[in-house]
Amino acid sequence: MHRPALAAGRMSPIDSHTLLQTGLVTQSARARAAIRSCLCRVMSGDRAVDEVPLGARPITVGAARECDLVLADPQVSRRHAELQLCPDGIRVRDLGSTNGTFWQGTRLTEAVVPLGAAVKVGGTALRFVAADVPSIAPSERRRFGAMVGQSTSMRELFAVLELAAPSEATVLIEGESGSGKELAARALHDHSPRARVPLVIVDCSAVSENLIDSHLFGHVRGAFTGAQGDRKGAFVEASGGTVFLDEIGELSLPAQAKLLRVLEASTVQPVGSDRPVKVDTRVVAATHRDLPRMVEEKQFRFDLFYRLAVVHVAIPPLRDRLEDLPELVRHFYEGRGVDPGPVAGENLTRLERYAWPGNVRELRNVLERAWTMAGPGGAGFAGLKLWLDPAGMAAARPTAEAGAAPAGGGDGLLAIDTGQPFKEAKEKWLEVFERHYLEGVFASAGRNISRASVHAGINRRHFRNLLRKHGIIDGDGE
């Protein structure tokens, strides 16, 4: 069995075994990532003779060859104990061994021991020590799948995804709306041995709680009212491939528990069926939420978080990688088969001064709006008439007022008021953003509610109600 090489406490170079056992995380996600820096060392006196990293998934210790840590100790049972890293330390569980598992002289069935502790299995001492997290140099590539970027943060992301793609590791992708989480999931799938099977996407935020089990695990005919036939469910449809669970943070706690069982057992139980179905499905999950905070607040299961975040990446928002703007603009022009000409000058300066609350998706929409206004012949980048939301410009260059904290200086319209609680300050900013966005889209559509609502991706009635709310229209008029 492969073992990481001992090297003064450092991990060995990342390979598939180490990746699955230890996990991997981008620099931008480390503050929120599951702990990855622990080694279980087999001790002979004061000397370590073997070690295995502890990470997102439990490892087994025993005399059997199929164990993750095999011990040549006649007092050790075939499957002696299970070890797993958790937020408070290392969970040690005895698996019904003959000679027991001991910590501080006491035989245990299950306990959480701190980093630095030593436990005894049979006649062998195991010590848990800190270890350096593997570091990865940024990739040389500027593209991975449909993602584009030359910034250090994006090339680091590409490096991690390159390593993760051909493995079986589950992946958790963090990112704001419009940052490209689905693009990252597609790139992982397309660069994996599972690419021959279509990627199956489930938007957890768009499925009602009473139907999520059916969407994920399937159902049989008659399982509930309206179930007129059998349904495979996403995990069965994606068997042999990848299922992408978008907005995983929206799952209820009961649904989280069922998902965890699927990940651990590789079987699903269709609603209304008493027969489990074996599946071979890799999971990639994404969220815009702060899952570690949700774990602390008991809104998200810590064991599911650890199981999902074997590889944990965060896609940087566009405002933090403005050096990628020229390449992104060229990328979108390339998709139209048009030469943008020089991506520089006043238009690029305007893009660089914008806050991009909608991230790369908003940049694409800005360009598409400008292309439409340019007419059938189109225009090079320098000739585009770009419309940028005033609220986004204000967020990029807020004013300094009494009780407000400027975020960059300048002559913008909106100050961030730090004299208010976070929730109230955020709601105030969103209110201004919403009004400016509606005004801009409505004006660009010639004050036609139907066209404006289609552009915004909002139901026409809801769009009209929002216009009324902000006093942009009166009554039912267009």
Coordinates of C-alpha atoms in Angstrom, one line a residue:
M1 CA 0.0 0.0 0.0
H2 CA 1.2 3.5 -0.9
R3 CA 2.5 5.5 2.1
P4 CA 3.5 9.2 2.1
A5 CA 7.2 9.6 2.6
L6 CA 8.4 10.8 6.0
A7 CA 10.1 14.2 5.7
A8 CA 10.4 16.1 8.9
G9 CA 6.6 16.5 9.3
R10 CA 5.9 17.6 5.7
M11 CA 3.4 15.8 3.4
S12 CA 4.7 14.0 0.4
P13 CA 4.0 15.4 -3.1
I14 CA 0.3 15.3 -3.9
D15 CA -0.9 12.1 -5.7
S16 CA -4.3 10.5 -5.9
H17 CA -3.9 8.6 -2.6
T18 CA -2.8 11.6 -0.6
L19 CA -5.4 13.8 -2.3
L20 CA -8.2 11.4 -1.2
Q21 CA -6.9 11.0 2.3
T22 CA -5.7 14.5 3.1
G23 CA -7.8 16.7 0.8
L24 CA -6.8 19.9 -0.9
V25 CA -7.8 23.5 -0.5
T26 CA -7.1 26.7 -2.4
Q27 CA -5.5 29.5 -0.5
S28 CA -8.6 31.7 -0.8
A29 CA -10.7 29.0 1.0
R30 CA -8.2 28.0 3.8
A31 CA -9.8 30.2 6.5
R32 CA -13.0 28.3 6.1
A33 CA -11.8 24.9 5.2
A34 CA -12.0 21.7 7.2
I35 CA -8.8 21.0 9.1
R36 CA -6.3 19.1 6.8
S37 CA -3.1 19.2 8.8
C38 CA -3.0 16.1 10.9
L39 CA -0.9 12.9 10.6
C40 CA -1.3 9.6 12.5
R41 CA 2.1 8.3 13.2
V42 CA 3.0 4.7 14.2
M43 CA 5.5 5.0 17.0
S44 CA 8.3 2.7 18.0
G45 CA 9.6 4.2 21.2
D46 CA 10.3 7.9 20.3
R47 CA 10.7 7.1 16.6
A48 CA 8.0 7.2 13.9
V49 CA 8.1 4.1 11.7
D50 CA 5.1 4.9 9.5
E51 CA 2.4 7.5 9.1
V52 CA -0.9 8.2 7.3
P53 CA -2.6 11.5 6.9
L54 CA -6.1 12.1 8.4
G55 CA -8.5 14.0 6.4
A56 CA -12.1 14.2 5.2
R57 CA -12.9 10.5 5.2
P58 CA -12.5 8.0 8.0
I59 CA -9.5 5.6 7.9
T60 CA -9.4 2.1 9.3
V61 CA -6.5 0.6 11.3
G62 CA -5.9 -3.1 11.6
A63 CA -4.0 -6.2 10.5
A64 CA -6.1 -6.8 7.4
R65 CA -4.5 -5.8 4.1
E66 CA -7.5 -3.7 3.1
C67 CA -7.1 -1.3 6.0
D68 CA -5.8 2.2 5.4
L69 CA -3.1 1.7 8.1
V70 CA -1.9 -1.9 8.3
L71 CA -0.2 -2.9 11.5
A72 CA 2.0 -6.0 11.9
D73 CA 1.1 -6.5 15.5
P74 CA -0.3 -9.8 16.7
Q75 CA -2.4 -8.0 19.3
V76 CA -4.2 -5.9 16.6
S77 CA -7.5 -7.2 15.2
R78 CA -8.1 -7.4 11.5
R79 CA -10.3 -4.2 11.6
H80 CA -9.3 -2.7 14.9
A81 CA -10.2 0.9 15.0
E82 CA -11.5 3.8 12.9
L83 CA -9.9 7.3 12.9
Q84 CA -11.5 10.5 11.6
L85 CA -10.5 14.2 11.8
C86 CA -13.3 16.4 13.2
P87 CA -13.6 20.0 14.3
D88 CA -12.6 19.2 17.9
G89 CA -9.8 16.8 17.3
I90 CA -9.6 13.2 16.1
R91 CA -12.6 10.8 16.6
V92 CA -11.3 7.4 17.6
R93 CA -13.8 4.5 17.4
D94 CA -13.0 0.9 18.4
L95 CA -14.4 -1.6 15.9
G96 CA -15.0 -4.4 18.4
S97 CA -11.4 -5.3 18.7
T98 CA -10.2 -8.2 20.9
N99 CA -7.5 -6.4 22.8
G100 CA -9.1 -2.9 22.8
T101 CA -8.2 0.7 22.1
F102 CA -6.8 2.8 25.0
W103 CA -6.3 6.5 25.6
Q104 CA -4.7 7.7 28.8
G105 CA -4.9 4.2 30.2
T106 CA -8.6 3.9 29.7
R107 CA -10.2 1.5 27.3
L108 CA -12.6 3.4 24.9
T109 CA -15.4 2.6 22.6
E110 CA -15.5 6.0 21.0
A111 CA -13.9 9.3 22.0
V112 CA -12.6 12.6 20.5
V113 CA -8.9 13.1 21.4
P114 CA -7.0 16.3 20.9
L115 CA -4.1 16.9 18.5
G116 CA -0.9 15.7 20.1
A117 CA -2.6 12.8 21.9
A118 CA -1.4 9.2 21.7
V119 CA -3.7 6.1 21.7
K120 CA -2.8 2.5 21.9
V121 CA -4.3 -0.1 19.6
G122 CA -3.3 -3.6 20.7
G123 CA 0.4 -3.2 21.5
T124 CA 1.0 -0.3 19.1
A125 CA 1.1 3.4 19.9
L126 CA -0.4 5.9 17.5
R127 CA 0.3 9.6 17.9
F128 CA -1.6 12.4 16.2
V129 CA 0.6 15.4 15.2
A130 CA 0.3 18.5 13.1
A131 CA 1.6 18.5 9.6
D132 CA 2.2 21.1 6.9
V133 CA -0.6 21.4 4.3
P134 CA 0.7 20.6 0.8
S135 CA 1.2 23.8 -1.3
I136 CA 0.7 23.9 -5.0
A137 CA 2.3 26.3 -7.4
P138 CA -0.2 28.2 -9.7
S139 CA -0.9 26.6 -13.0
E140 CA 0.8 27.8 -16.2
R141 CA -2.5 27.7 -18.0
R142 CA -4.9 30.7 -18.4
R143 CA -7.9 28.6 -19.1
F144 CA -9.5 25.6 -17.6
G145 CA -12.7 24.5 -19.3
A146 CA -14.7 27.6 -19.9
M147 CA -13.0 29.5 -17.1
V148 CA -10.6 32.2 -18.0
G149 CA -8.0 34.1 -16.0
Q150 CA -4.3 35.0 -15.7
S151 CA -4.5 36.3 -12.1
T152 CA -2.6 34.3 -9.5
S153 CA -5.8 33.4 -7.7
M154 CA -7.3 31.9 -10.8
R155 CA -4.2 30.0 -11.8
E156 CA -4.0 28.6 -8.3
L157 CA -7.6 27.5 -8.7
F158 CA -6.8 25.9 -12.0
A159 CA -3.9 24.0 -10.4
V160 CA -6.1 22.5 -7.8
L161 CA -8.8 21.6 -10.3
E162 CA -6.2 20.0 -12.6
L163 CA -5.2 17.7 -9.7
A164 CA -8.7 17.0 -8.5
A165 CA -10.4 16.4 -11.9
P166 CA -9.0 12.9 -12.6
S167 CA -9.5 11.7 -9.0
E168 CA -12.6 10.4 -7.3
A169 CA -12.5 13.1 -4.6
T170 CA -15.7 15.0 -3.8
V171 CA -15.3 18.8 -4.4
L172 CA -16.9 21.7 -2.7
I173 CA -16.9 25.0 -4.7
E174 CA -17.6 28.3 -3.0
G175 CA -18.4 31.4 -4.9
E176 CA -20.7 34.4 -5.2
S177 CA -23.5 34.4 -7.7
G178 CA -22.3 34.7 -11.2
S179 CA -18.7 33.8 -10.4
G180 CA -18.6 30.6 -12.4
K181 CA -19.3 27.7 -10.0
E182 CA -21.1 25.7 -12.6
L183 CA -18.3 26.3 -15.1
A184 CA -15.9 24.9 -12.5
A185 CA -18.0 21.8 -12.0
R186 CA -18.3 21.2 -15.8
A187 CA -14.5 21.6 -16.1
L188 CA -13.9 19.0 -13.4
H189 CA -16.3 16.6 -15.0
D190 CA -15.0 17.1 -18.6
H191 CA -11.4 16.6 -17.5
S192 CA -12.2 13.4 -15.6
P193 CA -12.5 9.7 -16.7
R194 CA -16.3 10.1 -16.1
A195 CA -16.7 12.6 -19.0
R196 CA -18.3 10.0 -21.2
V197 CA -21.5 10.2 -19.0
P198 CA -23.4 13.5 -19.1
L199 CA -23.1 15.8 -16.0
V200 CA -26.3 15.8 -14.1
I201 CA -27.2 19.2 -12.4
V202 CA -29.5 19.7 -9.4
D203 CA -30.2 23.2 -8.2
C204 CA -31.1 22.5 -4.5
S205 CA -32.5 26.0 -4.1
A206 CA -35.1 25.4 -6.9
V207 CA -36.5 22.1 -5.6
S208 CA -39.2 22.2 -2.8
E209 CA -38.3 20.3 0.4
N210 CA -41.0 17.7 -0.1
L211 CA -39.7 16.8 -3.6
I212 CA -35.9 16.9 -3.0
D213 CA -35.7 13.2 -2.2
S214 CA -37.4 12.3 -5.4
H215 CA -35.1 14.6 -7.4
L216 CA -32.0 13.2 -5.8
F217 CA -32.8 9.5 -5.2
G218 CA -35.8 8.8 -7.4
H219 CA -39.2 7.3 -6.7
V220 CA -41.4 4.4 -7.7
R221 CA -44.8 4.6 -9.2
G222 CA -47.5 5.4 -6.6
A223 CA -45.0 6.6 -4.0
F224 CA -46.9 9.8 -3.5
T225 CA -49.7 11.7 -5.1
G226 CA -48.7 12.5 -8.7
A227 CA -46.1 9.8 -8.9
Q228 CA -47.5 8.2 -12.1
G229 CA -44.4 6.4 -13.0
D230 CA -40.9 5.5 -11.8
R231 CA -38.2 8.2 -11.6
K232 CA -34.5 7.4 -11.6
G233 CA -33.3 10.4 -9.6
A234 CA -30.1 12.4 -10.2
F235 CA -27.7 9.9 -8.5
V236 CA -28.9 7.0 -10.7
E237 CA -29.0 9.1 -13.8
A238 CA -25.4 10.2 -13.1
S239 CA -24.1 6.8 -12.2
G240 CA -20.7 6.3 -13.8
G241 CA -20.5 10.1 -14.0
T242 CA -20.8 13.2 -11.9
V243 CA -23.8 14.9 -10.1
F244 CA -23.4 18.6 -9.5
L245 CA -25.4 19.7 -6.4
D246 CA -25.7 23.5 -6.8
E247 CA -26.6 25.6 -3.7
I248 CA -26.0 22.7 -1.4
G249 CA -26.5 25.0 1.6
E250 CA -30.2 25.1 0.9
L251 CA -30.7 21.5 1.8
S252 CA -32.7 20.8 5.0
L253 CA -31.1 18.8 7.8
P254 CA -33.1 15.6 7.0
A255 CA -32.1 15.8 3.4
Q256 CA -28.4 16.4 4.4
A257 CA -28.6 13.2 6.5
K258 CA -29.9 11.2 3.6
L259 CA -27.2 12.6 1.3
L260 CA -24.5 11.7 3.8
R261 CA -25.7 8.1 3.8
V262 CA -25.6 8.0 0.0
L263 CA -22.0 9.3 0.0
E264 CA -20.9 6.7 2.6
A265 CA -22.8 3.7 1.2
S266 CA -22.9 4.5 -2.5
T267 CA -26.5 3.4 -2.6
V268 CA -29.8 5.3 -2.9
Q269 CA -33.3 4.4 -1.6
P270 CA -35.9 5.6 -4.1
V271 CA -39.0 7.1 -2.4
G272 CA -41.6 4.3 -1.9
S273 CA -39.1 1.5 -2.6
D274 CA -37.7 -1.0 -0.1
R275 CA -34.8 -1.9 -2.4
P276 CA -31.6 0.1 -2.3
V277 CA -30.0 0.9 -5.7
K278 CA -26.2 0.8 -6.1
V279 CA -24.7 3.9 -7.7
D280 CA -21.2 4.9 -8.8
T281 CA -21.5 8.7 -8.7
R282 CA -19.0 11.4 -8.1
V283 CA -20.3 14.5 -6.2
V284 CA -19.4 18.1 -6.9
A285 CA -21.2 20.6 -4.7
A286 CA -21.4 24.4 -4.7
T287 CA -22.7 27.1 -2.5
H288 CA -22.7 30.9 -2.1
R289 CA -23.2 30.4 1.6
D290 CA -20.7 30.3 4.5
L291 CA -21.0 26.6 5.3
P292 CA -18.5 26.6 8.2
R293 CA -20.6 29.2 9.9
M294 CA -23.7 27.1 9.2
V295 CA -21.9 24.2 10.8
E296 CA -21.2 26.2 13.9
E297 CA -24.9 27.3 14.0
K298 CA -26.0 23.7 13.6
Q299 CA -27.7 24.5 10.2
F300 CA -25.4 22.2 8.3
R301 CA -24.0 18.8 9.3
F302 CA -20.3 18.9 10.1
D303 CA -19.8 15.3 8.9
L304 CA -21.4 16.1 5.6
F305 CA -19.3 19.3 5.2
Y306 CA -16.1 17.2 5.8
R307 CA -17.3 14.6 3.4
L308 CA -18.0 17.1 0.6
A309 CA -15.0 19.3 1.1
V310 CA -12.3 16.7 0.4
V311 CA -11.2 19.3 -2.2
H312 CA -12.4 22.8 -1.2
V313 CA -12.0 25.7 -3.6
A314 CA -13.2 29.2 -3.6
I315 CA -13.7 31.1 -6.9
P316 CA -12.5 34.7 -6.4
P317 CA -15.0 37.4 -7.2
L318 CA -14.3 39.5 -10.3
R319 CA -13.7 42.6 -8.3
D320 CA -10.7 40.9 -6.7
R321 CA -9.1 39.9 -10.0
L322 CA -9.6 42.9 -12.3
E323 CA -6.4 42.1 -14.2
D324 CA -8.5 39.3 -15.8
L325 CA -10.9 41.8 -17.4
P326 CA -9.0 42.1 -20.8
E327 CA -8.8 38.3 -21.2
L328 CA -12.4 37.8 -20.2
V329 CA -13.5 40.5 -22.8
R330 CA -11.5 38.8 -25.5
H331 CA -13.0 35.4 -24.4
F332 CA -16.6 36.7 -24.9
Y333 CA -15.7 38.3 -28.2
E334 CA -14.2 35.0 -29.3
G335 CA -17.5 33.2 -28.5
R336 CA -19.1 35.6 -31.1
G337 CA -16.4 35.0 -33.6
V338 CA -15.5 38.7 -33.6
D339 CA -12.2 40.5 -33.2
P340 CA -12.5 42.9 -30.3
G341 CA -9.5 45.0 -31.4
P342 CA -7.4 46.6 -28.6
V343 CA -9.0 45.9 -25.2
A344 CA -7.8 49.1 -23.6
G345 CA -8.6 52.8 -23.2
E346 CA -11.6 54.5 -21.6
N347 CA -13.9 51.5 -21.8
L348 CA -11.4 49.2 -19.9
T349 CA -10.9 51.9 -17.3
R350 CA -14.7 52.0 -16.8
L351 CA -14.8 48.3 -16.3
E352 CA -11.9 48.4 -13.8
R353 CA -13.7 51.1 -11.7
Y354 CA -16.9 49.0 -11.4
A355 CA -17.6 46.7 -8.4
W356 CA -19.1 43.8 -10.4
P357 CA -21.7 42.6 -7.9
G358 CA -22.9 40.1 -10.5
N359 CA -19.4 38.9 -11.3
V360 CA -18.4 37.4 -14.6
R361 CA -22.1 36.8 -15.5
E362 CA -22.7 40.5 -15.2
L363 CA -19.7 41.3 -17.4
R364 CA -21.1 39.0 -20.1
N365 CA -24.5 40.7 -19.8
V366 CA -22.9 44.2 -20.1
L367 CA -21.2 43.2 -23.3
E368 CA -24.2 41.5 -24.7
R369 CA -26.3 44.7 -24.0
A370 CA -23.7 46.8 -25.7
W371 CA -23.5 44.5 -28.7
T372 CA -27.2 44.7 -29.1
M373 CA -27.1 48.5 -29.1
A374 CA -24.3 48.5 -31.6
G375 CA -26.6 46.9 -34.2
P376 CA -26.1 44.0 -36.6
G377 CA -22.6 45.0 -37.6
G378 CA -21.4 45.0 -34.0
A379 CA -18.4 47.0 -32.8
G380 CA -15.0 46.5 -31.5
F381 CA -14.4 46.9 -27.8
A382 CA -13.3 50.5 -28.0
G383 CA -16.4 51.5 -29.9
L384 CA -18.9 49.9 -27.5
K385 CA -21.4 52.0 -25.5
L386 CA -21.2 50.4 -22.1
W387 CA -23.9 50.9 -19.6
L388 CA -22.8 50.1 -16.0
D389 CA -25.1 50.3 -13.0
P390 CA -24.5 53.5 -11.1
A391 CA -24.8 51.5 -7.8
G392 CA -22.0 49.3 -8.9
M393 CA -19.8 52.3 -9.7
A394 CA -20.8 53.8 -6.3
A395 CA -19.8 50.6 -4.5
A396 CA -16.5 50.7 -6.2
R397 CA -15.8 54.3 -5.2
P398 CA -17.9 55.2 -2.1
T399 CA -17.7 58.6 -0.5
A400 CA -16.5 59.3 3.0
E401 CA -19.3 60.7 5.1
A402 CA -19.9 60.9 8.8
G403 CA -20.2 57.5 10.2
A404 CA -19.2 55.8 6.9
A405 CA -16.2 53.9 6.0
P406 CA -14.8 54.6 2.5
A407 CA -13.8 51.5 0.5
G408 CA -11.4 53.1 -1.9
G409 CA -12.2 56.8 -2.0
G410 CA -13.5 58.8 -5.0
D411 CA -16.7 60.6 -5.8
G412 CA -19.3 57.7 -5.9
L413 CA -22.9 58.1 -4.8
L414 CA -23.1 55.5 -2.0
A415 CA -21.2 55.3 1.3
I416 CA -21.0 52.1 3.3
D417 CA -22.4 53.1 6.7
T418 CA -20.4 51.3 9.4
G419 CA -22.4 53.1 12.1
Q420 CA -25.3 50.7 11.4
P421 CA -25.5 47.0 12.2
F422 CA -24.4 44.8 9.3
K423 CA -27.9 43.6 8.4
E424 CA -29.3 47.2 8.2
A425 CA -26.3 48.5 6.3
K426 CA -26.5 45.6 3.8
E427 CA -30.2 46.1 3.3
K428 CA -29.7 49.8 2.6
W429 CA -27.1 49.1 0.0
L430 CA -29.2 46.4 -1.7
E431 CA -32.2 48.8 -1.7
V432 CA -30.2 51.4 -3.6
F433 CA -28.7 48.8 -5.9
E434 CA -32.1 47.4 -6.7
R435 CA -33.6 50.8 -7.6
H436 CA -30.6 51.8 -9.8
Y437 CA -30.7 48.4 -11.6
L438 CA -34.4 48.6 -12.3
E439 CA -34.1 52.1 -13.6
G440 CA -31.2 51.2 -15.9
V441 CA -32.8 48.0 -17.3
F442 CA -36.2 49.7 -17.7
A443 CA -34.6 52.7 -19.6
S444 CA -32.4 50.4 -21.8
A445 CA -35.6 48.5 -22.8
G446 CA -37.3 51.7 -23.9
R447 CA -39.5 51.7 -20.8
N448 CA -41.1 48.4 -22.0
I449 CA -41.9 46.2 -19.0
S450 CA -42.1 43.0 -21.0
R451 CA -38.7 43.5 -22.7
A452 CA -37.1 44.7 -19.5
S453 CA -38.4 41.7 -17.4
V454 CA -37.1 39.2 -20.0
H455 CA -33.6 40.9 -19.9
A456 CA -33.6 40.8 -16.1
G457 CA -34.8 37.2 -15.9
I458 CA -37.7 38.2 -13.7
N459 CA -41.4 37.4 -14.0
R460 CA -43.2 40.3 -15.7
R461 CA -45.7 40.9 -12.9
H462 CA -43.0 40.8 -10.3
F463 CA -40.9 43.2 -12.3
R464 CA -43.8 45.6 -12.6
N465 CA -44.4 45.4 -8.8
L466 CA -40.7 46.2 -8.2
L467 CA -41.0 49.3 -10.5
R468 CA -44.0 50.4 -8.4
K469 CA -42.2 49.8 -5.2
H470 CA -39.4 52.1 -6.1
G471 CA -41.7 54.7 -7.6
I472 CA -40.4 54.3 -11.2
I473 CA -43.9 53.8 -12.6
D474 CA -47.4 54.6 -11.4
G475 CA -50.4 52.3 -12.0
D476 CA -50.1 49.7 -14.8
G477 CA -48.5 52.0 -17.4
E478 CA -45.5 50.9 -19.5

